[in-house]
Amino acid sequence: MTDRYCVLGNPVAHSRSPAIHARFAAQCGQDITYEAMLAPLDGFAETVRRFIAGGGKGANVTVPFKEEAFRLCTRRSTCAERAGAVNTLAFVGDEIFGDNTDGAGLVRDIEINLGLALPGKRILLLGAGGAARGVIAPLLVGRPAGLFIANRSADKAEALARQFADNGTVDAGNFAKIAGLQFDIVINATSASLAGDSLPLPDGIFAPGSLAYDMMYGKGETPFLARARAQGAGRLADGLGMLVEQAAEAFLVWRGMRPETTPVLAELRLQLA
Ligand code: NDP
């Protein structure tokens, strides 16, 4: 029987994951199906159970279920434990295994696809929600000079800085607190771009040649990237590469093989143009 996979979210119709995994499966000669599945806001666990009963072997999890998915797991990877959130589920026998591949996806996109090594870099992470949580430990593994977490609600950023203090040099505060500082990599992990909002970033935070990275992706430049360009950031990147790389990590968890991401990313990029 063909193994079934899906992405669970609400909303989920916009997801590009089915297209990505169809390409991965064809490339790796894997006979699988992968669909987008809408879970009711109050029915995530029930939807997962029905999917397993129907032969489901694994699932990706997107907004707003990553923390609920974490609680549902019977076993989790170290990455998922650190993030407190799960974006990849694997169903093996009675076990529900949870992993978080967002951080690995981001780091791979920055280091491999964009060719920027993390050691010694000054990193600014904007946001303190689920996406930010998932990438902090993997970024710190790359041995940057330091990581500053800035968020609209400073208390959330400060709580994250305390939680990850043992993993590296981490500072935190609101956007005003980064005035006068400069960074080599500035990552937008807020959902402000989703609503078309700009962030109140102080002038002068982008070091010469710095990378501005927006986790959001879509047609055209996001307000964050437009602002970064105006403020002199050297390079701009959106989150499409992170999306494809986190999907490849999930495919590896499920099928034991890592697909070639370059052609898939190029194809998606063309579709967005
Ligand atoms: P959450 O809802 O968990 O967190 C939202 C964050 O954005 C919070 O820090 C919140 O601040 C901040 N925020 C929201 N609106 C504004 C605003 N107008 N001004 C300033 N700050 C704001 O969302 P996620 O962390 O799950 O997702 C964040 C983004 O990352 C989304 O755009 C998502 O699409 C993207 N993403 C991309 C991935 C990829 O593969 N490319 C993977 C995962 C996420 P506060 O705490 O003050 O409310």
Short mmCIF file of C-alpha atoms and ligand atoms in Angstrom, two decimals:
data_model
loop_
_atom_site.label_atom_id
_atom_site.label_comp_id
_atom_site.label_asym_id
_atom_site.label_seq_id
_atom_site.Cartn_x
_atom_site.Cartn_y
_atom_site.Cartn_z
CA MET A 1 0.00 0.00 0.00
CA THR A 2 1.23 3.52 -0.81
CA ASP A 3 2.47 5.35 2.31
CA ARG A 4 0.45 8.47 3.15
CA TYR A 5 1.80 11.79 4.42
CA CYS A 6 0.19 15.19 4.89
CA VAL A 7 0.61 18.73 6.19
CA LEU A 8 -1.82 19.65 8.98
CA GLY A 9 -2.73 23.28 9.58
CA ASN A 10 -5.52 25.83 9.77
CA PRO A 11 -5.52 27.43 7.26
CA VAL A 12 -3.58 25.03 5.03
CA ALA A 13 -4.84 25.41 1.46
CA HIS A 14 -2.02 27.88 0.64
CA SER A 15 0.69 25.38 1.66
CA ARG A 16 3.42 24.59 -0.88
CA SER A 17 4.45 21.44 1.01
CA PRO A 18 2.40 19.01 -1.19
CA ALA A 19 4.16 20.36 -4.32
CA ILE A 20 7.58 20.13 -2.65
CA HIS A 21 7.11 16.57 -1.38
CA ALA A 22 5.68 15.38 -4.72
CA ARG A 23 8.94 16.55 -6.34
CA PHE A 24 11.08 14.96 -3.62
CA ALA A 25 9.21 11.63 -3.99
CA ALA A 26 9.62 11.60 -7.78
CA GLN A 27 13.31 12.47 -7.49
CA CYS A 28 13.97 9.71 -4.89
CA GLY A 29 11.72 7.08 -6.51
CA GLN A 30 9.47 6.89 -3.44
CA ASP A 31 5.87 5.72 -3.86
CA ILE A 32 4.07 8.06 -1.43
CA THR A 33 1.12 10.44 -1.37
CA TYR A 34 1.22 13.83 0.39
CA GLU A 35 -1.84 16.02 0.87
CA ALA A 36 -2.84 19.26 2.62
CA MET A 37 -5.25 18.48 5.48
CA LEU A 38 -7.29 21.11 7.29
CA ALA A 39 -7.62 20.31 11.02
CA PRO A 40 -10.38 22.03 13.03
CA LEU A 41 -8.93 24.46 15.59
CA ASP A 42 -10.35 22.29 18.38
CA GLY A 43 -9.71 18.95 16.67
CA PHE A 44 -6.00 18.57 15.94
CA ALA A 45 -5.40 15.39 17.99
CA GLU A 46 -8.54 13.74 16.60
CA THR A 47 -7.46 14.57 13.02
CA VAL A 48 -4.02 13.01 13.67
CA ARG A 49 -5.61 9.84 15.11
CA ARG A 50 -7.94 9.47 12.11
CA PHE A 51 -5.01 9.97 9.73
CA ILE A 52 -2.99 7.26 11.51
CA ALA A 53 -5.98 4.88 11.46
CA GLY A 54 -6.26 5.51 7.70
CA GLY A 55 -2.66 4.43 7.08
CA GLY A 56 -0.85 7.75 7.67
CA LYS A 57 2.91 7.36 8.16
CA GLY A 58 3.87 10.96 8.90
CA ALA A 59 2.81 14.59 8.86
CA ASN A 60 4.16 18.10 8.77
CA VAL A 61 2.55 20.52 11.18
CA THR A 62 2.06 24.22 10.56
CA VAL A 63 0.33 27.19 12.20
CA PRO A 64 -1.27 27.03 14.76
CA PHE A 65 -0.63 23.43 15.86
CA LYS A 66 3.13 23.11 16.45
CA GLU A 67 2.85 23.27 20.24
CA GLU A 68 -0.14 20.92 20.36
CA ALA A 69 1.80 18.49 18.16
CA PHE A 70 4.65 18.68 20.69
CA ARG A 71 2.29 17.60 23.49
CA LEU A 72 0.86 14.74 21.42
CA CYS A 73 4.22 13.01 20.85
CA THR A 74 5.29 9.90 22.75
CA ARG A 75 8.96 10.58 21.81
CA ARG A 76 10.76 13.72 20.59
CA SER A 77 14.11 14.71 19.09
CA THR A 78 16.48 16.97 21.03
CA CYS A 79 15.68 19.80 18.57
CA ALA A 80 11.96 19.48 19.28
CA GLU A 81 12.56 19.33 23.06
CA ARG A 82 14.61 22.55 22.92
CA ALA A 83 12.09 24.33 20.67
CA GLY A 84 9.00 23.23 22.62
CA ALA A 85 7.35 22.82 19.21
CA VAL A 86 7.09 20.07 16.56
CA ASN A 87 6.76 20.52 12.79
CA THR A 88 7.36 16.90 11.75
CA LEU A 89 5.53 13.81 13.03
CA ALA A 90 6.40 10.18 12.21
CA PHE A 91 4.01 7.35 13.09
CA VAL A 92 5.76 4.05 13.76
CA GLY A 93 3.68 1.33 15.43
CA ASP A 94 2.10 2.89 18.52
CA GLU A 95 4.74 5.60 18.67
CA ILE A 96 4.23 9.25 17.67
CA PHE A 97 7.71 10.69 17.12
CA GLY A 98 8.14 14.47 16.89
CA ASP A 99 10.98 16.50 15.38
CA ASN A 100 11.51 20.18 14.61
CA THR A 101 13.30 20.73 11.28
CA ASP A 102 12.73 24.52 11.01
CA GLY A 103 16.09 25.40 12.57
CA ALA A 104 18.06 22.94 10.46
CA GLY A 105 16.24 24.28 7.39
CA LEU A 106 17.12 27.90 8.17
CA VAL A 107 20.77 27.18 8.99
CA ARG A 108 21.19 25.08 5.84
CA ASP A 109 19.63 27.82 3.71
CA ILE A 110 21.96 30.48 5.15
CA GLU A 111 25.16 28.40 5.20
CA ILE A 112 24.78 26.21 2.08
CA ASN A 113 22.36 27.99 -0.29
CA LEU A 114 23.42 31.55 0.56
CA GLY A 115 27.04 30.60 1.35
CA LEU A 116 27.32 32.56 4.59
CA ALA A 117 29.18 30.84 7.46
CA LEU A 118 27.76 31.51 10.95
CA PRO A 119 30.91 31.38 13.13
CA GLY A 120 31.79 34.83 14.50
CA LYS A 121 28.71 36.55 13.04
CA ARG A 122 26.57 39.01 15.06
CA ILE A 123 23.00 37.77 14.62
CA LEU A 124 19.78 39.67 15.32
CA LEU A 125 16.62 37.55 15.56
CA LEU A 126 13.39 39.57 15.36
CA GLY A 127 10.40 37.87 17.03
CA ALA A 128 9.87 35.50 19.92
CA GLY A 129 7.07 33.25 18.66
CA GLY A 130 7.09 29.62 17.54
CA ALA A 131 9.35 30.14 14.52
CA ALA A 132 11.94 32.06 16.58
CA ARG A 133 11.97 29.40 19.33
CA GLY A 134 12.69 26.66 16.79
CA VAL A 135 15.76 28.31 15.28
CA ILE A 136 17.63 29.65 18.35
CA ALA A 137 19.50 26.46 19.35
CA PRO A 138 20.48 25.52 15.75
CA LEU A 139 21.76 29.10 15.18
CA LEU A 140 23.81 28.97 18.39
CA VAL A 141 25.33 25.62 17.35
CA GLY A 142 26.86 27.59 14.45
CA ARG A 143 28.99 29.52 17.03
CA PRO A 144 28.04 33.12 16.17
CA ALA A 145 29.73 35.95 18.10
CA GLY A 146 26.35 36.58 19.70
CA LEU A 147 22.60 36.38 19.22
CA PHE A 148 20.25 39.25 20.11
CA ILE A 149 16.53 38.42 20.29
CA ALA A 150 14.36 41.54 19.81
CA ASN A 151 10.59 41.40 20.14
CA ARG A 152 7.65 43.82 20.39
CA SER A 153 6.87 42.25 23.77
CA ALA A 154 10.31 42.37 25.43
CA ASP A 155 9.37 39.91 28.20
CA LYS A 156 8.96 37.05 25.69
CA ALA A 157 12.38 37.74 24.16
CA GLU A 158 13.98 37.94 27.61
CA ALA A 159 12.41 34.61 28.62
CA LEU A 160 13.91 32.98 25.51
CA ALA A 161 17.33 34.51 26.23
CA ARG A 162 17.25 33.02 29.74
CA GLN A 163 16.15 29.63 28.40
CA PHE A 164 18.99 29.43 25.87
CA ALA A 165 21.70 31.18 27.96
CA ASP A 166 23.67 27.92 28.34
CA ASN A 167 23.88 27.46 24.56
CA GLY A 168 25.82 30.67 23.75
CA THR A 169 25.94 34.46 24.10
CA VAL A 170 22.29 35.56 24.03
CA ASP A 171 20.87 39.03 24.75
CA ALA A 172 17.31 40.29 24.45
CA GLY A 173 14.98 43.28 24.59
CA ASN A 174 12.50 45.35 22.61
CA PHE A 175 13.30 47.01 19.25
CA ALA A 176 14.49 50.24 20.92
CA LYS A 177 17.21 48.28 22.73
CA ILE A 178 19.03 47.47 19.47
CA ALA A 179 19.62 51.17 18.68
CA GLY A 180 23.36 51.77 18.27
CA LEU A 181 24.15 48.07 17.62
CA GLN A 182 25.16 46.50 14.30
CA PHE A 183 24.55 43.00 13.01
CA ASP A 184 25.89 40.78 10.20
CA ILE A 185 22.71 38.72 9.90
CA VAL A 186 19.22 40.05 10.68
CA ILE A 187 16.45 37.43 10.61
CA ASN A 188 12.79 38.44 10.65
CA ALA A 189 10.86 35.71 12.49
CA THR A 190 7.87 37.93 13.29
CA SER A 191 4.59 37.55 11.46
CA ALA A 192 4.50 41.33 10.78
CA SER A 193 5.18 40.81 7.05
CA LEU A 194 2.09 38.56 6.83
CA ALA A 195 -0.08 41.58 7.65
CA GLY A 196 2.05 43.88 5.48
CA ASP A 197 3.28 45.71 8.62
CA SER A 198 6.71 47.32 9.02
CA LEU A 199 8.83 46.81 12.14
CA PRO A 200 10.06 49.89 14.04
CA LEU A 201 13.75 49.11 13.47
CA PRO A 202 16.30 51.77 14.48
CA ASP A 203 18.55 53.09 11.67
CA GLY A 204 22.08 51.74 11.34
CA ILE A 205 21.57 48.15 12.54
CA PHE A 206 22.70 46.55 9.25
CA ALA A 207 26.51 46.17 9.11
CA PRO A 208 28.12 46.66 5.67
CA GLY A 209 27.56 43.50 3.59
CA SER A 210 25.01 42.15 6.09
CA LEU A 211 22.30 39.63 5.24
CA ALA A 212 18.63 40.53 5.82
CA TYR A 213 16.54 37.33 5.94
CA ASP A 214 12.73 37.29 6.10
CA MET A 215 11.26 33.88 7.04
CA MET A 216 8.17 34.87 5.10
CA TYR A 217 8.10 34.31 1.34
CA GLY A 218 5.80 35.26 -1.50
CA LYS A 219 5.58 37.37 -4.58
CA GLY A 220 7.51 40.62 -4.35
CA GLU A 221 9.56 42.14 -1.55
CA THR A 222 8.23 42.06 2.03
CA PRO A 223 8.07 45.34 4.04
CA PHE A 224 11.00 44.06 6.14
CA LEU A 225 13.20 43.40 3.11
CA ALA A 226 12.25 46.74 1.52
CA ARG A 227 13.28 48.50 4.75
CA ALA A 228 16.51 46.49 4.96
CA ARG A 229 17.40 47.43 1.38
CA ALA A 230 16.75 51.12 2.16
CA GLN A 231 18.93 50.85 5.29
CA GLY A 232 21.88 49.44 3.35
CA ALA A 233 21.73 45.67 3.96
CA GLY A 234 24.16 43.98 1.55
CA ARG A 235 22.04 40.91 0.74
CA LEU A 236 18.33 40.09 0.94
CA ALA A 237 16.70 36.65 1.20
CA ASP A 238 13.18 35.38 1.83
CA GLY A 239 12.12 32.14 3.58
CA LEU A 240 11.47 29.99 0.50
CA GLY A 241 14.84 28.26 0.89
CA MET A 242 14.11 27.55 4.56
CA LEU A 243 10.75 26.04 3.57
CA VAL A 244 12.32 23.67 1.04
CA GLU A 245 15.23 22.74 3.36
CA GLN A 246 12.99 21.99 6.38
CA ALA A 247 10.86 19.82 4.06
CA ALA A 248 13.97 17.90 2.94
CA GLU A 249 14.88 17.27 6.60
CA ALA A 250 11.34 15.93 7.21
CA PHE A 251 11.62 13.67 4.14
CA LEU A 252 14.89 12.34 5.60
CA VAL A 253 13.12 11.53 8.91
CA TRP A 254 10.37 9.64 7.07
CA ARG A 255 12.17 7.95 4.16
CA GLY A 256 15.81 7.76 5.30
CA MET A 257 17.06 9.75 2.30
CA ARG A 258 17.66 13.47 1.77
CA PRO A 259 16.46 14.82 -1.59
CA GLU A 260 18.41 17.27 -3.74
CA THR A 261 16.88 20.66 -2.86
CA THR A 262 18.50 22.95 -5.48
CA PRO A 263 16.24 22.04 -8.46
CA VAL A 264 13.09 22.10 -6.31
CA LEU A 265 13.92 25.53 -4.90
CA ALA A 266 14.69 26.86 -8.40
CA GLU A 267 11.35 25.56 -9.70
CA LEU A 268 9.36 27.10 -6.81
CA ARG A 269 11.22 30.37 -7.25
CA LEU A 270 10.16 30.48 -10.90
CA GLN A 271 6.53 29.87 -9.92
CA LEU A 272 6.66 32.79 -7.48
CA ALA A 273 8.17 35.19 -10.01
P1 NDP B 1 3.83 33.39 16.09
O1 NDP B 1 2.41 33.83 16.01
O2 NDP B 1 4.19 32.28 17.00
O3 NDP B 1 4.74 34.67 16.54
C1 NDP B 1 4.54 35.92 15.95
C2 NDP B 1 5.70 36.85 16.31
O4 NDP B 1 5.56 38.03 15.51
C3 NDP B 1 5.70 37.33 17.77
O5 NDP B 1 7.03 37.52 18.17
C4 NDP B 1 4.95 38.69 17.67
O6 NDP B 1 5.32 39.62 18.67
C5 NDP B 1 5.48 39.18 16.35
N1 NDP B 1 4.59 40.15 15.67
C6 NDP B 1 3.40 39.89 15.08
N2 NDP B 1 2.91 41.02 14.51
C7 NDP B 1 3.81 42.00 14.74
C8 NDP B 1 3.88 43.39 14.42
N3 NDP B 1 2.91 44.00 13.70
N4 NDP B 1 4.94 44.10 14.82
C9 NDP B 1 5.93 43.51 15.55
N5 NDP B 1 5.93 42.20 15.90
C10 NDP B 1 4.88 41.45 15.49
O7 NDP B 1 4.25 33.09 14.57
P2 NDP B 1 5.40 32.09 14.08
O8 NDP B 1 6.58 32.32 14.94
O9 NDP B 1 4.87 30.71 13.95
O10 NDP B 1 5.69 32.60 12.56
C11 NDP B 1 6.40 33.81 12.32
C12 NDP B 1 6.69 33.95 10.82
O11 NDP B 1 7.62 32.95 10.37
C13 NDP B 1 5.46 33.82 9.93
O12 NDP B 1 5.54 34.84 8.93
C14 NDP B 1 5.63 32.44 9.29
O13 NDP B 1 5.00 32.38 8.02
C15 NDP B 1 7.15 32.36 9.16
N6 NDP B 1 7.66 30.96 9.10
C16 NDP B 1 8.33 30.57 7.96
C17 NDP B 1 8.85 29.29 7.86
C18 NDP B 1 9.58 28.89 6.61
O14 NDP B 1 9.84 27.69 6.43
N7 NDP B 1 9.96 29.82 5.75
C19 NDP B 1 8.71 28.30 8.95
C20 NDP B 1 8.02 28.82 10.11
C21 NDP B 1 7.50 30.10 10.16
P3 NDP B 1 4.58 39.63 20.13
O15 NDP B 1 5.21 38.53 20.93
O16 NDP B 1 4.88 40.98 20.67
O17 NDP B 1 3.13 39.40 19.84
#
